[in-house]
Amino acid sequence: MRFLSTILTLLFVAYLTSPLWEKPASDYVDVSFLDTIDAQVIKGYEFFKNQPFIENTINDLSNTVTTLPAKLTNEVNKSTYDPVTQLEKPTLATPTDGLFSVHNIQVGDKLEAVNNELGKAKRTTLNEYGSKWHTFHTNYQNFLMVSFDDSSRVNGLFTNNDLIASSYGIKLNSPKTVVQETLGQPLKHIQKDNINYILNDHGEMETFLIENIYVTVFYDVHENNTVTAIQIISDSLENKKNSLYGETSDALRDGFEFQLFDLTNAARVHHKVPPVKWESTVRGTAYKHSLDMASQNYFNHTNLAGQSPFDRMTMDDINYSVAGENLAYGQSSSIFAHEGLMNSIGHRKNLLKRDFKLLGVGVAFNDENQPYFTENFYTP
């Protein structure tokens, strides 16, 4: 009986898997004789199906054969690993529900889905929209920031890494001319409370309104005006902001400071430069200079008392072998400030200087809510 059941089991396996091999085989031999065998297999199965051994074996084999194609497909679709960084490199599918995605995430996706995709955020900080940037990265690689609305759905995205996918074919390093040919004319201004705020005055970034989504594309002027970063903001989030600048608070100041720090490190790692570490003492030095500029209405590395950045660091008992300072003013966020600094050759050199080991960022606001950004870099 066991010998017979084994034969029937093998025949039944051949029957179940026939869709996988009959068609290729028919190109070379006549397989019509299998119709008779199939009929006998079915009769045999009907006869033995109530035998426990045969029934369990057949059920197990049937389940294996049925699920095999799906398992094979899952293996093929798994993310690959970047051979250089040895980090998981996401497979970027072309967006179906939206026009742009970052790391396979689109506006409208649920918080749960994002956490399943990215894990726990490295940092959560307030942004100029009154929502929070959830920052994700692996040692500053695969860097992105995600904002969520009150219903825990994505309403904002940013990345300066190769994580951009678009139904338009736009991605990191796409030429500016391709973006313009594909997306058309960018916005010249944005209206807030009957005030038109001019955009794109230097050509280093362009904002497009596409199906109720504000897409800001940043260009690297030192890399032939190619795409270096992208910010995606839903219209509902943009409309929450009554002016170009957000409502100031200590939480927003802290948010801007840590966002600029993280953006700096993401840029350094992207350009194969080791990240810097946060240093609280020099952060205080940077903050005092930002506050002085904001309250005294000037913008300069040398303050009104004639003190240089190095003088100020020495006064705060900071011993350094090499040091540098970056300043930005008037940008609506740390993202815009950072991208502007990267397009200024002197500031870019500081941002990407390998000799620097430590960084402190200080942000202060003037009476019009405009932020002043100071970055102080140094190495003991």
mmCIF file of C-alpha atoms in Angstrom, residues 43-341:
data_model
loop_
_atom_site.group_PDB
_atom_site.id
_atom_site.type_symbol
_atom_site.label_atom_id
_atom_site.label_comp_id
_atom_site.label_asym_id
_atom_site.label_seq_id
_atom_site.Cartn_x
_atom_site.Cartn_y
_atom_site.Cartn_z
ATOM 1 C CA LYS A 43 -9.595 8.969 -10.099
ATOM 2 C CA GLY A 44 -6.794 7.711 -7.884
ATOM 3 C CA TYR A 45 -6.956 10.833 -5.782
ATOM 4 C CA GLU A 46 -10.727 10.476 -5.316
ATOM 5 C CA PHE A 47 -10.229 6.882 -4.196
ATOM 6 C CA PHE A 48 -7.385 7.504 -1.739
ATOM 7 C CA LYS A 49 -8.275 10.983 -0.527
ATOM 8 C CA ASN A 50 -9.856 9.641 2.671
ATOM 9 C CA GLN A 51 -6.667 7.760 3.597
ATOM 10 C CA PRO A 52 -4.969 9.924 6.309
ATOM 11 C CA PHE A 53 -1.398 9.465 5.050
ATOM 12 C CA ILE A 54 -2.271 10.262 1.455
ATOM 13 C CA GLU A 55 -4.580 13.127 2.367
ATOM 14 C CA ASN A 56 -2.008 14.878 4.606
ATOM 15 C CA THR A 57 0.810 14.415 2.102
ATOM 16 C CA ILE A 58 -1.265 15.712 -0.790
ATOM 17 C CA ASN A 59 -2.485 18.709 1.202
ATOM 18 C CA ASP A 60 1.069 19.643 2.190
ATOM 19 C CA LEU A 61 2.337 19.279 -1.373
ATOM 20 C CA SER A 62 -0.626 21.186 -2.768
ATOM 21 C CA ASN A 63 0.001 24.071 -0.373
ATOM 22 C CA THR A 64 3.710 24.161 -1.241
ATOM 23 C CA VAL A 65 3.075 24.207 -4.969
ATOM 24 C CA THR A 66 0.349 26.834 -4.630
ATOM 25 C CA THR A 67 2.447 29.249 -2.579
ATOM 26 C CA LEU A 68 5.721 28.696 -4.446
ATOM 27 C CA PRO A 69 5.195 31.402 -7.125
ATOM 28 C CA ALA A 70 4.364 34.032 -4.501
ATOM 29 C CA LYS A 71 7.431 33.107 -2.449
ATOM 30 C CA LEU A 72 9.646 33.348 -5.495
ATOM 31 C CA THR A 73 8.150 36.744 -6.366
ATOM 32 C CA ASN A 74 8.784 38.039 -2.847
ATOM 33 C CA GLU A 75 12.406 36.976 -3.036
ATOM 34 C CA VAL A 76 12.856 38.778 -6.352
ATOM 35 C CA ASN A 77 11.223 41.962 -5.022
ATOM 36 C CA LYS A 78 13.275 42.175 -1.826
ATOM 37 C CA SER A 79 15.423 45.292 -1.391
ATOM 38 C CA THR A 80 19.012 44.887 -2.436
ATOM 39 C CA TYR A 81 22.060 46.135 -0.567
ATOM 40 C CA ASP A 82 24.315 48.907 -1.724
ATOM 41 C CA PRO A 83 27.680 47.204 -2.339
ATOM 42 C CA VAL A 84 29.565 50.354 -1.305
ATOM 43 C CA THR A 85 27.785 51.319 1.928
ATOM 44 C CA GLN A 86 26.502 47.817 2.796
ATOM 45 C CA LEU A 87 23.232 49.488 3.762
ATOM 46 C CA GLU A 88 19.843 48.461 2.511
ATOM 47 C CA LYS A 89 19.002 50.393 -0.625
ATOM 48 C CA PRO A 90 15.240 50.822 -1.088
ATOM 49 C CA THR A 91 13.616 49.718 -4.306
ATOM 50 C CA LEU A 92 11.939 52.883 -5.566
ATOM 51 C CA ALA A 93 8.713 52.099 -7.345
ATOM 52 C CA THR A 94 7.118 54.720 -9.563
ATOM 53 C CA PRO A 95 4.320 56.372 -7.546
ATOM 54 C CA THR A 96 0.825 55.255 -8.450
ATOM 55 C CA ASP A 97 -1.403 57.322 -6.142
ATOM 56 C CA GLY A 98 0.769 60.437 -6.225
ATOM 57 C CA LEU A 99 3.253 62.187 -8.455
ATOM 58 C CA PHE A 100 6.270 61.998 -6.154
ATOM 59 C CA SER A 101 7.474 59.682 -3.427
ATOM 60 C CA VAL A 102 10.459 59.573 -1.111
ATOM 61 C CA HIS A 103 11.720 56.154 -0.007
ATOM 62 C CA ASN A 104 8.434 54.701 -1.351
ATOM 63 C CA ILE A 105 6.439 57.098 0.892
ATOM 64 C CA GLN A 106 3.838 59.484 -0.512
ATOM 65 C CA VAL A 107 1.607 62.253 0.808
ATOM 66 C CA GLY A 108 -1.430 60.580 2.370
ATOM 67 C CA ASP A 109 0.354 57.453 3.603
ATOM 68 C CA LYS A 110 -0.403 56.349 7.162
ATOM 69 C CA LEU A 111 2.000 56.767 10.064
ATOM 70 C CA GLU A 112 1.852 53.027 10.702
ATOM 71 C CA ALA A 113 2.956 52.270 7.145
ATOM 72 C CA VAL A 114 5.853 54.738 7.429
ATOM 73 C CA ASN A 115 7.030 53.205 10.704
ATOM 74 C CA ASN A 116 6.819 49.743 9.170
ATOM 75 C CA GLU A 117 8.949 50.968 6.263
ATOM 76 C CA LEU A 118 11.482 53.089 8.157
ATOM 77 C CA GLY A 119 11.405 52.049 11.809
ATOM 78 C CA LYS A 120 11.621 54.590 14.632
ATOM 79 C CA ALA A 121 12.517 58.218 13.879
ATOM 80 C CA LYS A 122 15.961 59.345 15.023
ATOM 81 C CA ARG A 123 14.635 62.762 15.995
ATOM 82 C CA THR A 124 11.299 64.611 16.103
ATOM 83 C CA THR A 125 11.359 68.424 15.970
ATOM 84 C CA LEU A 126 8.922 71.281 15.391
ATOM 85 C CA ASN A 127 8.938 72.919 11.944
ATOM 86 C CA GLU A 128 7.708 76.243 10.559
ATOM 87 C CA TYR A 129 4.320 74.748 9.654
ATOM 88 C CA GLY A 130 3.489 73.912 13.253
ATOM 89 C CA SER A 131 3.826 70.198 12.572
ATOM 90 C CA LYS A 132 6.870 68.044 13.323
ATOM 91 C CA TRP A 133 9.618 66.667 11.147
ATOM 92 C CA HIS A 134 10.260 63.010 11.929
ATOM 93 C CA THR A 135 13.864 62.453 10.860
ATOM 94 C CA PHE A 136 14.990 59.041 9.583
ATOM 95 C CA HIS A 137 18.454 57.893 8.564
ATOM 96 C CA THR A 138 21.090 55.230 9.110
ATOM 97 C CA ASN A 139 24.225 57.055 10.228
ATOM 98 C CA TYR A 140 22.992 59.931 8.026
ATOM 99 C CA GLN A 141 22.585 57.749 4.956
ATOM 100 C CA ASN A 142 19.118 57.254 3.406
ATOM 101 C CA PHE A 143 18.231 60.578 5.047
ATOM 102 C CA LEU A 144 14.670 61.917 4.931
ATOM 103 C CA MET A 145 12.191 63.885 7.009
ATOM 104 C CA VAL A 146 8.458 63.181 7.208
ATOM 105 C CA SER A 147 5.592 65.310 8.580
ATOM 106 C CA PHE A 148 2.167 63.992 9.624
ATOM 107 C CA ASP A 149 -1.234 65.676 9.979
ATOM 108 C CA ASP A 150 -3.678 65.305 12.884
ATOM 109 C CA SER A 151 -5.023 62.062 11.411
ATOM 110 C CA SER A 152 -1.494 60.584 11.286
ATOM 111 C CA ARG A 153 -1.151 60.770 7.525
ATOM 112 C CA VAL A 154 1.855 62.110 5.654
ATOM 113 C CA ASN A 155 1.527 65.770 4.678
ATOM 114 C CA GLY A 156 5.201 66.636 4.114
ATOM 115 C CA LEU A 157 8.420 65.020 2.894
ATOM 116 C CA PHE A 158 12.031 66.077 2.374
ATOM 117 C CA THR A 159 15.219 64.349 1.263
ATOM 118 C CA ASN A 160 18.635 65.282 -0.083
ATOM 119 C CA ASN A 161 19.507 61.632 -0.786
ATOM 120 C CA ASP A 162 18.900 59.329 -3.732
ATOM 121 C CA LEU A 163 15.425 58.373 -2.492
ATOM 122 C CA ILE A 164 13.272 60.330 -4.959
ATOM 123 C CA ALA A 165 10.874 58.601 -7.334
ATOM 124 C CA SER A 166 8.439 60.366 -9.643
ATOM 125 C CA SER A 167 5.916 59.513 -12.302
ATOM 126 C CA TYR A 168 7.627 62.327 -14.226
ATOM 127 C CA GLY A 169 10.978 60.547 -14.091
ATOM 128 C CA ILE A 170 12.592 63.287 -11.983
ATOM 129 C CA LYS A 171 15.148 62.079 -9.449
ATOM 130 C CA LEU A 172 18.324 63.152 -7.681
ATOM 131 C CA ASN A 173 20.882 64.626 -10.122
ATOM 132 C CA SER A 174 18.269 65.302 -12.837
ATOM 133 C CA PRO A 175 19.250 68.442 -14.806
ATOM 134 C CA LYS A 176 17.342 71.640 -14.087
ATOM 135 C CA THR A 177 16.376 71.875 -17.760
ATOM 136 C CA VAL A 178 14.670 68.469 -17.554
ATOM 137 C CA VAL A 179 12.698 69.551 -14.479
ATOM 138 C CA GLN A 180 11.529 72.707 -16.210
ATOM 139 C CA GLU A 181 10.611 70.904 -19.432
ATOM 140 C CA THR A 182 8.678 68.287 -17.467
ATOM 141 C CA LEU A 183 6.949 70.340 -14.770
ATOM 142 C CA GLY A 184 6.454 73.577 -16.695
ATOM 143 C CA GLN A 185 6.560 77.049 -15.201
ATOM 144 C CA PRO A 186 7.331 77.282 -11.473
ATOM 145 C CA LEU A 187 5.442 79.551 -9.105
ATOM 146 C CA LYS A 188 6.726 83.123 -9.031
ATOM 147 C CA HIS A 189 5.165 83.942 -5.679
ATOM 148 C CA ILE A 190 3.016 82.475 -2.936
ATOM 149 C CA GLN A 191 0.176 84.411 -1.305
ATOM 150 C CA LYS A 192 -0.272 84.569 2.472
ATOM 151 C CA ASP A 193 -2.912 86.837 4.013
ATOM 152 C CA ASN A 194 -3.098 89.032 0.888
ATOM 153 C CA ILE A 195 0.691 89.370 0.756
ATOM 154 C CA ASN A 196 2.615 87.950 -2.197
ATOM 155 C CA TYR A 197 5.958 86.485 -1.172
ATOM 156 C CA ILE A 198 8.356 86.220 -4.115
ATOM 157 C CA LEU A 199 9.844 82.789 -4.789
ATOM 158 C CA ASN A 200 12.728 81.632 -6.965
ATOM 159 C CA ASP A 201 14.534 84.971 -6.997
ATOM 160 C CA HIS A 202 17.977 83.396 -7.496
ATOM 161 C CA GLY A 203 17.108 80.288 -9.499
ATOM 162 C CA GLU A 204 18.627 77.930 -6.923
ATOM 163 C CA MET A 205 15.237 76.387 -6.218
ATOM 164 C CA GLU A 206 11.821 76.244 -7.881
ATOM 165 C CA THR A 207 8.390 75.533 -6.427
ATOM 166 C CA PHE A 208 5.636 73.893 -8.467
ATOM 167 C CA LEU A 209 1.982 73.430 -7.515
ATOM 168 C CA ILE A 210 0.951 70.027 -8.866
ATOM 169 C CA GLU A 211 -2.446 68.529 -8.001
ATOM 170 C CA ASN A 212 -2.657 70.317 -4.630
ATOM 171 C CA ILE A 213 0.935 69.466 -3.746
ATOM 172 C CA TYR A 214 3.712 72.066 -3.426
ATOM 173 C CA VAL A 215 6.883 70.506 -4.824
ATOM 174 C CA THR A 216 10.074 72.488 -4.214
ATOM 175 C CA VAL A 217 13.090 71.304 -6.183
ATOM 176 C CA PHE A 218 16.532 72.453 -5.019
ATOM 177 C CA TYR A 219 19.465 72.667 -7.433
ATOM 178 C CA ASP A 220 23.195 72.405 -6.803
ATOM 179 C CA VAL A 221 24.832 75.248 -8.728
ATOM 180 C CA HIS A 222 28.235 73.624 -8.190
ATOM 181 C CA GLU A 223 27.042 70.389 -9.813
ATOM 182 C CA ASN A 224 25.763 71.809 -13.109
ATOM 183 C CA ASN A 225 22.369 72.869 -11.705
ATOM 184 C CA THR A 226 21.211 69.328 -11.012
ATOM 185 C CA VAL A 227 18.574 68.262 -8.471
ATOM 186 C CA THR A 228 20.145 68.057 -5.018
ATOM 187 C CA ALA A 229 17.047 67.863 -2.796
ATOM 188 C CA ILE A 230 13.246 67.921 -2.875
ATOM 189 C CA GLN A 231 10.541 69.087 -0.468
ATOM 190 C CA ILE A 232 6.934 67.948 -0.876
ATOM 191 C CA ILE A 233 4.195 69.773 1.072
ATOM 192 C CA SER A 234 0.437 69.218 0.871
ATOM 193 C CA ASP A 235 -1.653 72.328 0.235
ATOM 194 C CA SER A 236 -3.485 71.797 3.524
ATOM 195 C CA LEU A 237 -0.174 72.010 5.407
ATOM 196 C CA GLU A 238 1.050 75.002 3.395
ATOM 197 C CA ASN A 239 -2.215 76.831 4.015
ATOM 198 C CA LYS A 240 -1.822 76.464 7.783
ATOM 199 C CA LYS A 241 1.052 78.957 7.644
ATOM 200 C CA ASN A 242 -0.257 82.530 7.574
ATOM 201 C CA SER A 243 2.989 84.102 6.405
ATOM 202 C CA LEU A 244 6.243 83.025 4.840
ATOM 203 C CA TYR A 245 7.637 82.526 8.346
ATOM 204 C CA GLY A 246 6.308 80.294 11.093
ATOM 205 C CA GLU A 247 5.112 81.319 14.546
ATOM 206 C CA THR A 248 8.245 81.674 16.646
ATOM 207 C CA SER A 249 8.793 79.781 19.889
ATOM 208 C CA ASP A 250 11.570 78.122 21.861
ATOM 209 C CA ALA A 251 10.450 74.801 20.356
ATOM 210 C CA LEU A 252 10.793 76.158 16.813
ATOM 211 C CA ARG A 253 14.224 77.572 17.640
ATOM 212 C CA ASP A 254 15.339 74.165 18.920
ATOM 213 C CA GLY A 255 13.770 72.509 15.894
ATOM 214 C CA PHE A 256 15.613 74.746 13.433
ATOM 215 C CA GLU A 257 18.900 74.195 15.239
ATOM 216 C CA PHE A 258 18.746 70.405 15.240
ATOM 217 C CA GLN A 259 17.328 70.288 11.718
ATOM 218 C CA LEU A 260 20.240 72.357 10.397
ATOM 219 C CA PHE A 261 22.664 70.112 12.274
ATOM 220 C CA ASP A 262 21.119 66.951 10.779
ATOM 221 C CA LEU A 263 20.977 68.459 7.284
ATOM 222 C CA THR A 264 24.647 69.375 7.539
ATOM 223 C CA ASN A 265 25.618 65.838 8.494
ATOM 224 C CA ALA A 266 23.440 64.319 5.770
ATOM 225 C CA ALA A 267 25.236 66.510 3.223
ATOM 226 C CA ARG A 268 28.656 65.628 4.639
ATOM 227 C CA VAL A 269 27.991 61.897 4.508
ATOM 228 C CA HIS A 270 26.500 62.195 1.022
ATOM 229 C CA HIS A 271 29.770 63.839 -0.068
ATOM 230 C CA LYS A 272 31.857 61.124 1.658
ATOM 231 C CA VAL A 273 32.872 63.354 4.598
ATOM 232 C CA PRO A 274 32.549 62.078 8.215
ATOM 233 C CA PRO A 275 29.703 63.648 10.239
ATOM 234 C CA VAL A 276 30.375 66.197 12.964
ATOM 235 C CA LYS A 277 29.221 65.875 16.571
ATOM 236 C CA TRP A 278 26.900 68.263 18.397
ATOM 237 C CA GLU A 279 28.695 70.528 20.882
ATOM 238 C CA SER A 280 26.604 72.474 23.390
ATOM 239 C CA THR A 281 29.138 75.123 24.432
ATOM 240 C CA VAL A 282 29.747 76.390 20.921
ATOM 241 C CA ARG A 283 26.003 76.160 20.299
ATOM 242 C CA GLY A 284 25.685 78.840 23.009
ATOM 243 C CA THR A 285 28.293 80.951 21.197
ATOM 244 C CA ALA A 286 26.357 80.596 17.949
ATOM 245 C CA TYR A 287 23.023 81.431 19.591
ATOM 246 C CA LYS A 288 24.339 84.598 21.205
ATOM 247 C CA HIS A 289 25.589 85.852 17.836
ATOM 248 C CA SER A 290 22.246 85.056 16.130
ATOM 249 C CA LEU A 291 20.389 86.841 18.915
ATOM 250 C CA ASP A 292 22.701 89.852 18.683
ATOM 251 C CA MET A 293 22.185 90.128 14.908
ATOM 252 C CA ALA A 294 18.401 89.734 15.243
ATOM 253 C CA SER A 295 18.042 92.332 17.995
ATOM 254 C CA GLN A 296 20.588 94.819 16.576
ATOM 255 C CA ASN A 297 19.405 94.439 12.970
ATOM 256 C CA TYR A 298 22.688 93.581 11.238
ATOM 257 C CA PHE A 299 24.121 90.547 9.423
ATOM 258 C CA ASN A 300 27.866 90.003 9.589
ATOM 259 C CA HIS A 301 30.518 87.656 10.943
ATOM 260 C CA THR A 302 31.992 90.598 12.832
ATOM 261 C CA ASN A 303 29.634 91.954 15.476
ATOM 262 C CA LEU A 304 29.053 95.615 16.304
ATOM 263 C CA ALA A 305 31.741 95.414 18.983
ATOM 264 C CA GLY A 306 34.283 94.391 16.349
ATOM 265 C CA GLN A 307 34.563 90.783 17.560
ATOM 266 C CA SER A 308 35.172 87.987 15.047
ATOM 267 C CA PRO A 309 33.806 84.438 15.355
ATOM 268 C CA PHE A 310 37.191 83.375 16.760
ATOM 269 C CA ASP A 311 37.107 86.174 19.342
ATOM 270 C CA ARG A 312 33.656 85.050 20.475
ATOM 271 C CA MET A 313 34.750 81.422 20.767
ATOM 272 C CA THR A 314 37.823 82.401 22.790
ATOM 273 C CA MET A 315 35.647 84.523 25.108
ATOM 274 C CA ASP A 316 33.560 81.393 25.756
ATOM 275 C CA ASP A 317 36.683 79.408 26.689
ATOM 276 C CA ILE A 318 36.561 77.256 23.565
ATOM 277 C CA ASN A 319 40.006 76.035 22.578
ATOM 278 C CA TYR A 320 40.311 75.178 18.915
ATOM 279 C CA SER A 321 42.959 74.196 16.406
ATOM 280 C CA VAL A 322 40.727 74.995 13.449
ATOM 281 C CA ALA A 323 37.331 76.763 13.384
ATOM 282 C CA GLY A 324 34.808 78.297 11.021
ATOM 283 C CA GLU A 325 31.416 80.006 10.938
ATOM 284 C CA ASN A 326 28.432 79.965 8.569
ATOM 285 C CA LEU A 327 25.625 82.539 8.658
ATOM 286 C CA ALA A 328 22.211 82.597 6.992
ATOM 287 C CA TYR A 329 19.340 85.029 7.338
ATOM 288 C CA GLY A 330 15.755 85.377 6.189
ATOM 289 C CA GLN A 331 15.113 81.863 4.860
ATOM 290 C CA SER A 332 11.814 80.381 5.973
ATOM 291 C CA SER A 333 13.323 77.164 7.369
ATOM 292 C CA SER A 334 16.501 75.260 8.078
ATOM 293 C CA ILE A 335 15.994 73.389 4.816
ATOM 294 C CA PHE A 336 16.074 76.567 2.731
ATOM 295 C CA ALA A 337 18.952 77.952 4.818
ATOM 296 C CA HIS A 338 21.014 74.791 4.367
ATOM 297 C CA GLU A 339 20.433 74.551 0.629
ATOM 298 C CA GLY A 340 21.421 78.217 0.273
ATOM 299 C CA LEU A 341 24.619 77.634 2.238
#
